[in-house]
mmCIF file of C-alpha atoms in Angstrom:
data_model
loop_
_atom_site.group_PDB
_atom_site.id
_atom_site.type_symbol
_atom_site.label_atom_id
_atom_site.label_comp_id
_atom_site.label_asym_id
_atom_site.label_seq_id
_atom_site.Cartn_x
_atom_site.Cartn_y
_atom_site.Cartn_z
ATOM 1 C CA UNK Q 1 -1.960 16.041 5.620
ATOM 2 C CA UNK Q 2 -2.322 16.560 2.121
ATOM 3 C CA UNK Q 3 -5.056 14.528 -0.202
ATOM 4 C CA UNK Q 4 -6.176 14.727 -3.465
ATOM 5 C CA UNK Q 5 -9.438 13.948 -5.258
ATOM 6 C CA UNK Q 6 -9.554 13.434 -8.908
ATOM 7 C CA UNK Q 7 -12.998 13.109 -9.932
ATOM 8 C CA UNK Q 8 -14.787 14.879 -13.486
ATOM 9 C CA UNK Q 9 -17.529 15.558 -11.921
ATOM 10 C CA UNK Q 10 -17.238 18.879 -10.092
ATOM 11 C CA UNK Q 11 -20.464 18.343 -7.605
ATOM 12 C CA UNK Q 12 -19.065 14.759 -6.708
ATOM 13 C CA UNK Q 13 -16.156 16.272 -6.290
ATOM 14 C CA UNK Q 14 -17.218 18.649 -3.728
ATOM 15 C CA UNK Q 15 -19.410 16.522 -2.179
ATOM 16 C CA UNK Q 16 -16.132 14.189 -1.317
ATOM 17 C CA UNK Q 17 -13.985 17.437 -0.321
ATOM 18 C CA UNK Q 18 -16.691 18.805 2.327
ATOM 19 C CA UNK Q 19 -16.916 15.728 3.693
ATOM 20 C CA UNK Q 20 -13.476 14.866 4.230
ATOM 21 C CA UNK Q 21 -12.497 18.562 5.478
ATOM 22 C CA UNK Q 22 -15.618 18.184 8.132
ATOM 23 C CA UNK Q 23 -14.449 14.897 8.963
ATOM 24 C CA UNK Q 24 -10.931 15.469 9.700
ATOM 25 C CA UNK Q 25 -11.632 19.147 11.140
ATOM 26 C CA UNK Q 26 -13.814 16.746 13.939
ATOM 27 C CA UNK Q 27 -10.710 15.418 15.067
ATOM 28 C CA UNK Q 28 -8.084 18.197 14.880
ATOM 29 C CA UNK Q 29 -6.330 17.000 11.571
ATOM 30 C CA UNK Q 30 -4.966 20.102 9.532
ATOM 31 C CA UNK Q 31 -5.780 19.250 6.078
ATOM 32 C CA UNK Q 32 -4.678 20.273 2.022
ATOM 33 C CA UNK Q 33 -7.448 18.552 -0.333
ATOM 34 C CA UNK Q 34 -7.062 19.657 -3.819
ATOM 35 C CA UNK Q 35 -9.453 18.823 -6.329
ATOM 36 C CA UNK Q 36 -8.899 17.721 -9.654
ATOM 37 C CA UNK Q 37 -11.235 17.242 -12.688
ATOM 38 C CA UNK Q 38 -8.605 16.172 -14.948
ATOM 39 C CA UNK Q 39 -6.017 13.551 -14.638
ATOM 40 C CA UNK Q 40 -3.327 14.752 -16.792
ATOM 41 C CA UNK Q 41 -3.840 17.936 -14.165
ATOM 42 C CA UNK Q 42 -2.883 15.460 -10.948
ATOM 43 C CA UNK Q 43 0.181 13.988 -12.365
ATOM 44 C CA UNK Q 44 1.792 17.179 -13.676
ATOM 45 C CA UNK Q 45 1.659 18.567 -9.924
ATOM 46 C CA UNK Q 46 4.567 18.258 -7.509
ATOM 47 C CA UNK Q 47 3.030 17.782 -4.220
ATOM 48 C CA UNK Q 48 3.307 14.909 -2.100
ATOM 49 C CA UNK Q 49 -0.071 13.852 -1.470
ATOM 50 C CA UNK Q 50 -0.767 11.862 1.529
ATOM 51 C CA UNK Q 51 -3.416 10.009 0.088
ATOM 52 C CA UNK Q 52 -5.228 10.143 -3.173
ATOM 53 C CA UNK Q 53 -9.035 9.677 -3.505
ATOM 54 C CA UNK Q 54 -9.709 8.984 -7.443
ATOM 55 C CA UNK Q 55 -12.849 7.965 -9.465
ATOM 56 C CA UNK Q 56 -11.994 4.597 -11.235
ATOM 57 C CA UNK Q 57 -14.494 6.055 -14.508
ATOM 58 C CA UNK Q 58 -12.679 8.938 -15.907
ATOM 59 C CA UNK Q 59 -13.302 10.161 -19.323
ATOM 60 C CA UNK Q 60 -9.261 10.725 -20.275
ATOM 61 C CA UNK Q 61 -7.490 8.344 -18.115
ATOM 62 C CA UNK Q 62 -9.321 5.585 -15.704
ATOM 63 C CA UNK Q 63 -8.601 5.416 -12.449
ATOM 64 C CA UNK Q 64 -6.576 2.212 -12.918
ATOM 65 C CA UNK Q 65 -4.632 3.496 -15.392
ATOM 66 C CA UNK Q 66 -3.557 6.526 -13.413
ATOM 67 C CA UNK Q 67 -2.752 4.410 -10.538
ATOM 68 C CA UNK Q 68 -0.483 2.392 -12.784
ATOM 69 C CA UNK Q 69 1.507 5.395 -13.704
ATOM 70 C CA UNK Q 70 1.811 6.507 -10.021
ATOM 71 C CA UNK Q 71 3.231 2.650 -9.184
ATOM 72 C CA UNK Q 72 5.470 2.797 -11.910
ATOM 73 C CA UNK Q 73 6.676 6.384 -10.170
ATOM 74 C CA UNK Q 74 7.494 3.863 -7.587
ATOM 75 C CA UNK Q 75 4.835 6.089 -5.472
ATOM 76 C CA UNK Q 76 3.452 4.276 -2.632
ATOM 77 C CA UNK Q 77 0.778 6.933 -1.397
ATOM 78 C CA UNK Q 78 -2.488 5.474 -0.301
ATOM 79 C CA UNK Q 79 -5.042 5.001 -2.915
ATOM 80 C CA UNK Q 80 -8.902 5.096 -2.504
ATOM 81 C CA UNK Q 81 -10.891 4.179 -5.391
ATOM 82 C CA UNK Q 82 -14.082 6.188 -5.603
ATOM 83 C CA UNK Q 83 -16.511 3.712 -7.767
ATOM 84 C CA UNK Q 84 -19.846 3.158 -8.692
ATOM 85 C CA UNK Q 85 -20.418 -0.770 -8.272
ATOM 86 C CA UNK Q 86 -18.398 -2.938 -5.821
ATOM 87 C CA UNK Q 87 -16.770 -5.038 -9.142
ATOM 88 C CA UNK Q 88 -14.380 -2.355 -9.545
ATOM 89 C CA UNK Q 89 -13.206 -2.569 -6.541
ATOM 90 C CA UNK Q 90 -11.598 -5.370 -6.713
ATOM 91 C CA UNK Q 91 -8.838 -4.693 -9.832
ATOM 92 C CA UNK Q 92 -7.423 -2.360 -7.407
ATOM 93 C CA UNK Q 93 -5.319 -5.488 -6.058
ATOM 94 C CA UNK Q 94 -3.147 -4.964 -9.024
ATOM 95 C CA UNK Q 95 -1.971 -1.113 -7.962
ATOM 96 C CA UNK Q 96 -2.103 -2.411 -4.365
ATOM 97 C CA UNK Q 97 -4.992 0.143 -3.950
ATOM 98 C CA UNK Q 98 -5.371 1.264 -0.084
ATOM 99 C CA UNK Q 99 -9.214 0.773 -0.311
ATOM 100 C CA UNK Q 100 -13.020 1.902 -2.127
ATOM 101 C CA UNK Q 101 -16.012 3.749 -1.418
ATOM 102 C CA UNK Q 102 -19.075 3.730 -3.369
ATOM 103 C CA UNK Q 103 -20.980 6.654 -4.595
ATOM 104 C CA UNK Q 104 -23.009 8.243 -3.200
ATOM 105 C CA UNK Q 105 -20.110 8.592 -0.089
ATOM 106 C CA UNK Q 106 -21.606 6.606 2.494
ATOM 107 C CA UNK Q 107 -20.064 9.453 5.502
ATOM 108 C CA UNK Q 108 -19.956 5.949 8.080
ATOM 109 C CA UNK Q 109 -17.911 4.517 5.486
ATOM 110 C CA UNK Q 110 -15.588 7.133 4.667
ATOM 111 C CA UNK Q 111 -15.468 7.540 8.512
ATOM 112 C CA UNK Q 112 -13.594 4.138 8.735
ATOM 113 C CA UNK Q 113 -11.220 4.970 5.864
ATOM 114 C CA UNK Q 114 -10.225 8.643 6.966
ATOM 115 C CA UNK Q 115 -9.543 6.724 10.635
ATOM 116 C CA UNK Q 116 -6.693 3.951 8.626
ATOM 117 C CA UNK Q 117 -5.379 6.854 6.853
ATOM 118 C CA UNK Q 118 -4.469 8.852 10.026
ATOM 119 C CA UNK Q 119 -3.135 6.227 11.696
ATOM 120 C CA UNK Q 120 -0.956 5.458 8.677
ATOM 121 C CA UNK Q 121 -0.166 9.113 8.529
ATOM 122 C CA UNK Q 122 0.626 9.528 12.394
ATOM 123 C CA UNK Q 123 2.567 6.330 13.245
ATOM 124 C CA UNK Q 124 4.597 5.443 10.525
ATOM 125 C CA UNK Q 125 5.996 1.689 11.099
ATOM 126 C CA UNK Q 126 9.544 1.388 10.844
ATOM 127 C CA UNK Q 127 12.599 -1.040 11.758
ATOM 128 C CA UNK Q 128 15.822 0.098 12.460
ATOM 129 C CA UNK Q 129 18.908 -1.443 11.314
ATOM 130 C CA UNK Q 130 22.816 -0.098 11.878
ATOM 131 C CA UNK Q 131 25.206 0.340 9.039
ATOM 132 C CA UNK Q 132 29.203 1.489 9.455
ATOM 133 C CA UNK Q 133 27.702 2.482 12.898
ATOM 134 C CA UNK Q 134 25.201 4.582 11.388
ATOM 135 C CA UNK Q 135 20.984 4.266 12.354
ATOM 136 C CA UNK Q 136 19.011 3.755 9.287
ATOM 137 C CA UNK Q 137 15.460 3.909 9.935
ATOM 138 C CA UNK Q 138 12.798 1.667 6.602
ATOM 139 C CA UNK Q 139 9.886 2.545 7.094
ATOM 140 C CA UNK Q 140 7.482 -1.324 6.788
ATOM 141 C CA UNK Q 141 5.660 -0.281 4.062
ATOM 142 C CA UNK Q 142 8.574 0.257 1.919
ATOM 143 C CA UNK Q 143 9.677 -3.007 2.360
ATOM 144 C CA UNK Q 144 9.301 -5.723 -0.394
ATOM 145 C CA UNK Q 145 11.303 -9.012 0.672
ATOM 146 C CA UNK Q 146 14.753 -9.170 2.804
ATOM 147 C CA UNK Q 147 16.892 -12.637 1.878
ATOM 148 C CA UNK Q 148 20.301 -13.186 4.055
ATOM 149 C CA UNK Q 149 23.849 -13.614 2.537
ATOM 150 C CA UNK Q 150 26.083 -14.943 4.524
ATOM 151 C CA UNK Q 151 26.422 -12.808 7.680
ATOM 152 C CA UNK Q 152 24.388 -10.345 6.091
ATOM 153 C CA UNK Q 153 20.850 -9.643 5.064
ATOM 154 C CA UNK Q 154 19.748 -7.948 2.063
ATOM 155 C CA UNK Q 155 16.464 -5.768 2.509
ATOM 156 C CA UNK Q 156 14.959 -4.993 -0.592
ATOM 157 C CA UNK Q 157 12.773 -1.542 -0.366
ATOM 158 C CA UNK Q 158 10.729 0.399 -3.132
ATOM 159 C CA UNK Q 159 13.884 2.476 -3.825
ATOM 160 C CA UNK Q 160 16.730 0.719 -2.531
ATOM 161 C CA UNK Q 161 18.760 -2.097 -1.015
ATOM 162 C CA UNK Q 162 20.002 -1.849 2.340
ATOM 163 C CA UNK Q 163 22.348 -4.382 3.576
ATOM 164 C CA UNK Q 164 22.786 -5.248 7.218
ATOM 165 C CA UNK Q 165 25.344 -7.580 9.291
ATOM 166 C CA UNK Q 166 22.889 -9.537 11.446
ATOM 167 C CA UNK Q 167 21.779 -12.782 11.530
ATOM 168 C CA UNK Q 168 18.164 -13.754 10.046
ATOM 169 C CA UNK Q 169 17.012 -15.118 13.036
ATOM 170 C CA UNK Q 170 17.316 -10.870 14.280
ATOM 171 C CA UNK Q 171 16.225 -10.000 11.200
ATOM 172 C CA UNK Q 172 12.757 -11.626 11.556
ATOM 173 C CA UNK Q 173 12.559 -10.788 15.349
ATOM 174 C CA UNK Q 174 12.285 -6.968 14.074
ATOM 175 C CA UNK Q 175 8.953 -8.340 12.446
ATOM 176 C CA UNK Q 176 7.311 -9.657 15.294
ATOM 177 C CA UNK Q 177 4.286 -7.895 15.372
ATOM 178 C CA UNK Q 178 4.275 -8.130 11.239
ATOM 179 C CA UNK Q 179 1.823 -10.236 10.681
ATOM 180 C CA UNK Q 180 1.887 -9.869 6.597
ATOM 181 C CA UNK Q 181 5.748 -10.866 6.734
ATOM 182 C CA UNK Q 182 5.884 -14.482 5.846
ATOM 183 C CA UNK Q 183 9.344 -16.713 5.582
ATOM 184 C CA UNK Q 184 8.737 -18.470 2.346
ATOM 185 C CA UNK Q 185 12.016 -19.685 1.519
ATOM 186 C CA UNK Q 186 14.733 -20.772 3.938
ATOM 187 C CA UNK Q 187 15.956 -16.995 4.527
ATOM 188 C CA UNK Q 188 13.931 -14.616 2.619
ATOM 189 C CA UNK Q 189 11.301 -13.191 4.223
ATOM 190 C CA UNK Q 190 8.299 -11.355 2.084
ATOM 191 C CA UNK Q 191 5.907 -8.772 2.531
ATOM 192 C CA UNK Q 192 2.163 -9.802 1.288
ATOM 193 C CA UNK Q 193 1.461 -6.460 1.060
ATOM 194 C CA UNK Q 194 3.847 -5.713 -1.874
ATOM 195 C CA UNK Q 195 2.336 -9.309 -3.770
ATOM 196 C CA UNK Q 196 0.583 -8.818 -6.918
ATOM 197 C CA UNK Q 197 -0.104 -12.395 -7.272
ATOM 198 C CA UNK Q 198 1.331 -16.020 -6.362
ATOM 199 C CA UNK Q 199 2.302 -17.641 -9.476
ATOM 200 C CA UNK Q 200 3.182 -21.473 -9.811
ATOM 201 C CA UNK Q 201 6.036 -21.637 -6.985
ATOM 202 C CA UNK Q 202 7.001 -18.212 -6.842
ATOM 203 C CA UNK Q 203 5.478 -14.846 -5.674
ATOM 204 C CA UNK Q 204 5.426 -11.985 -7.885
ATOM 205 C CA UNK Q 205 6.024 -8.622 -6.142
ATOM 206 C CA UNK Q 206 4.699 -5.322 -7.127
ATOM 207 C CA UNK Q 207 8.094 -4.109 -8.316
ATOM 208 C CA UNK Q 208 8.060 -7.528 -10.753
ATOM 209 C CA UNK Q 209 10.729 -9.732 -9.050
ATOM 210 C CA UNK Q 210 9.835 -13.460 -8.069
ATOM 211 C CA UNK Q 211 10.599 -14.407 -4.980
ATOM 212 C CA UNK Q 212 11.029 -18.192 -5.158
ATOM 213 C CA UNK Q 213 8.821 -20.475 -2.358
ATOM 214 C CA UNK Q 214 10.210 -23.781 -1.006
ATOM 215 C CA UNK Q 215 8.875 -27.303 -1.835
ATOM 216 C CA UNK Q 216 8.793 -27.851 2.111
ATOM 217 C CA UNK Q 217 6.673 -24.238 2.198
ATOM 218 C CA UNK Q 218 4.580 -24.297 -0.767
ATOM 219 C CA UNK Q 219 1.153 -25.339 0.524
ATOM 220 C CA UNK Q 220 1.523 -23.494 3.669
ATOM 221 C CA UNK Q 221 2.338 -20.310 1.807
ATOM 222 C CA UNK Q 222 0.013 -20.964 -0.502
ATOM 223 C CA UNK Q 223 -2.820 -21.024 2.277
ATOM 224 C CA UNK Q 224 -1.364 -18.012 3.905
ATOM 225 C CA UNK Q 225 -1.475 -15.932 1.242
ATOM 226 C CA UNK Q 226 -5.337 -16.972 -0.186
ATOM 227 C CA UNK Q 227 -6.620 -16.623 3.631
ATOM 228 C CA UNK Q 228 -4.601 -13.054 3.538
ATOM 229 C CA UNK Q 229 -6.211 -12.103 0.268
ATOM 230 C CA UNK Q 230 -9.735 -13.307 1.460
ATOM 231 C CA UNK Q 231 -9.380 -11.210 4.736
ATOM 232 C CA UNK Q 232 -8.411 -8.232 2.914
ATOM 233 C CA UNK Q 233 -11.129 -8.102 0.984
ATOM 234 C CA UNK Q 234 -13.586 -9.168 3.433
ATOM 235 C CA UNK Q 235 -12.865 -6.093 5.394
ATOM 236 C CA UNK Q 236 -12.628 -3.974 2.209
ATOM 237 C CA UNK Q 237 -15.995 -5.013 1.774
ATOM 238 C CA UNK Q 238 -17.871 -4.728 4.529
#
């Protein structure tokens, strides 16, 4: 598992990397951190990082603005925002940031978010779908609406389309346990995790298409996604 912490200052810095290595050394997890004091630094490097713990007040680039660049990379690795007052926190919605801890690193705290992160890291969710009798295996995350055509469905990912000849009614079955997959439209089913915000009658997604919402939907969806938002940041929170 590879993470990396971009933070100017160095004793913060290590403070955050001891921490994490202890934790994670607790319960077996082999472990890369690498530490950075500058950003320019983290985005010239070519690992993959498994997930990125970053200080939202840096003197060269913020934290937000970093994040923005790694979006635009069409990078979807876990971000942690590393803050010093709760309000920051919550801009991370825009960069669909993974969570935030404040400084000093509460170790309880960090505890909870180092327990998400494995989970994420160890079981992957996927769906499966068959093309020209090939298995193709998305992984959810990736996954930003699906809309069917005809005897088809469209799946829209972070890097690609995948088309598949099934019927809808299959396609949502595969999203059973899904609970953030939402049919908003008659046949196009959206993540809420890959929202950046509901706008008139239409969501916008974090790759900037709107996905139009029915007349017959709109105040259901509507409530969905607020109560989603307001649970997500209740347990961001607390």
């Amino acid at each position: 598992m590879n993470i990396a912490i971009i933070d100017d200052m160095i004793t913060d810095c290590n403070n955050l990397t001891n921490l994490i290595s202890e934790i994670l050394h607790n319960k077996d997890i082999d472990c890369n951190i690498y530490s950075y004091t500058k950003v320019l630094e983290f985005l010239e490097c070519d690992i993959k990082f498994d997930a990125v713990f970053m200080d939202i007040l840096m003197p060269d680039k913020t934290g937000m603005e970093t994040a923005r660049e790694l979006r635009k990379t069409k990078s979807e690795v876990p971000i942690i925002f590393v803050t010093t007052e709760k309000s920051f926190a919550l801009e991370g919605y825009e960069v669909q940031a993974f969570d935030y801890i404040i400084k000093p690193v509460d170790i309880n705290r960090l505890k909870v978010i180092l327990n998400r992160l494995t989970k994420l890291y160890n079981n992957p969710r996927s769906i499966v779908i068959r093309k020209n009798r090939q298995r193709i295996e998305i992984p959810v995350k990736d996954i930003i609406y699906a809309e069917a055509r005809g005897h088809n469905v469209d799946i829209f990912t972070t890097n690609e389309i995948y088309t598949a000849y099934m019927s809808f009614k299959e396609l949502t079955s595969l999203f059973a346990n899904e609970k953030h997959f939402k049919v908003c439209n008659r046949g196009i089913l959206i993540n809420f995790e890959r929202i950046k915000r509901l706008q008139d009658n239409y969501f916008v997604t974090d790759s900037g298409v709107n996905v139009q919402i029915s007349r017959s939907k709109a105040a259901e969806m509507k409530n969905e996604y607020v109560k989603y938002v307001f649970n997500k940041t209740r347990r961001e929170l607390n």
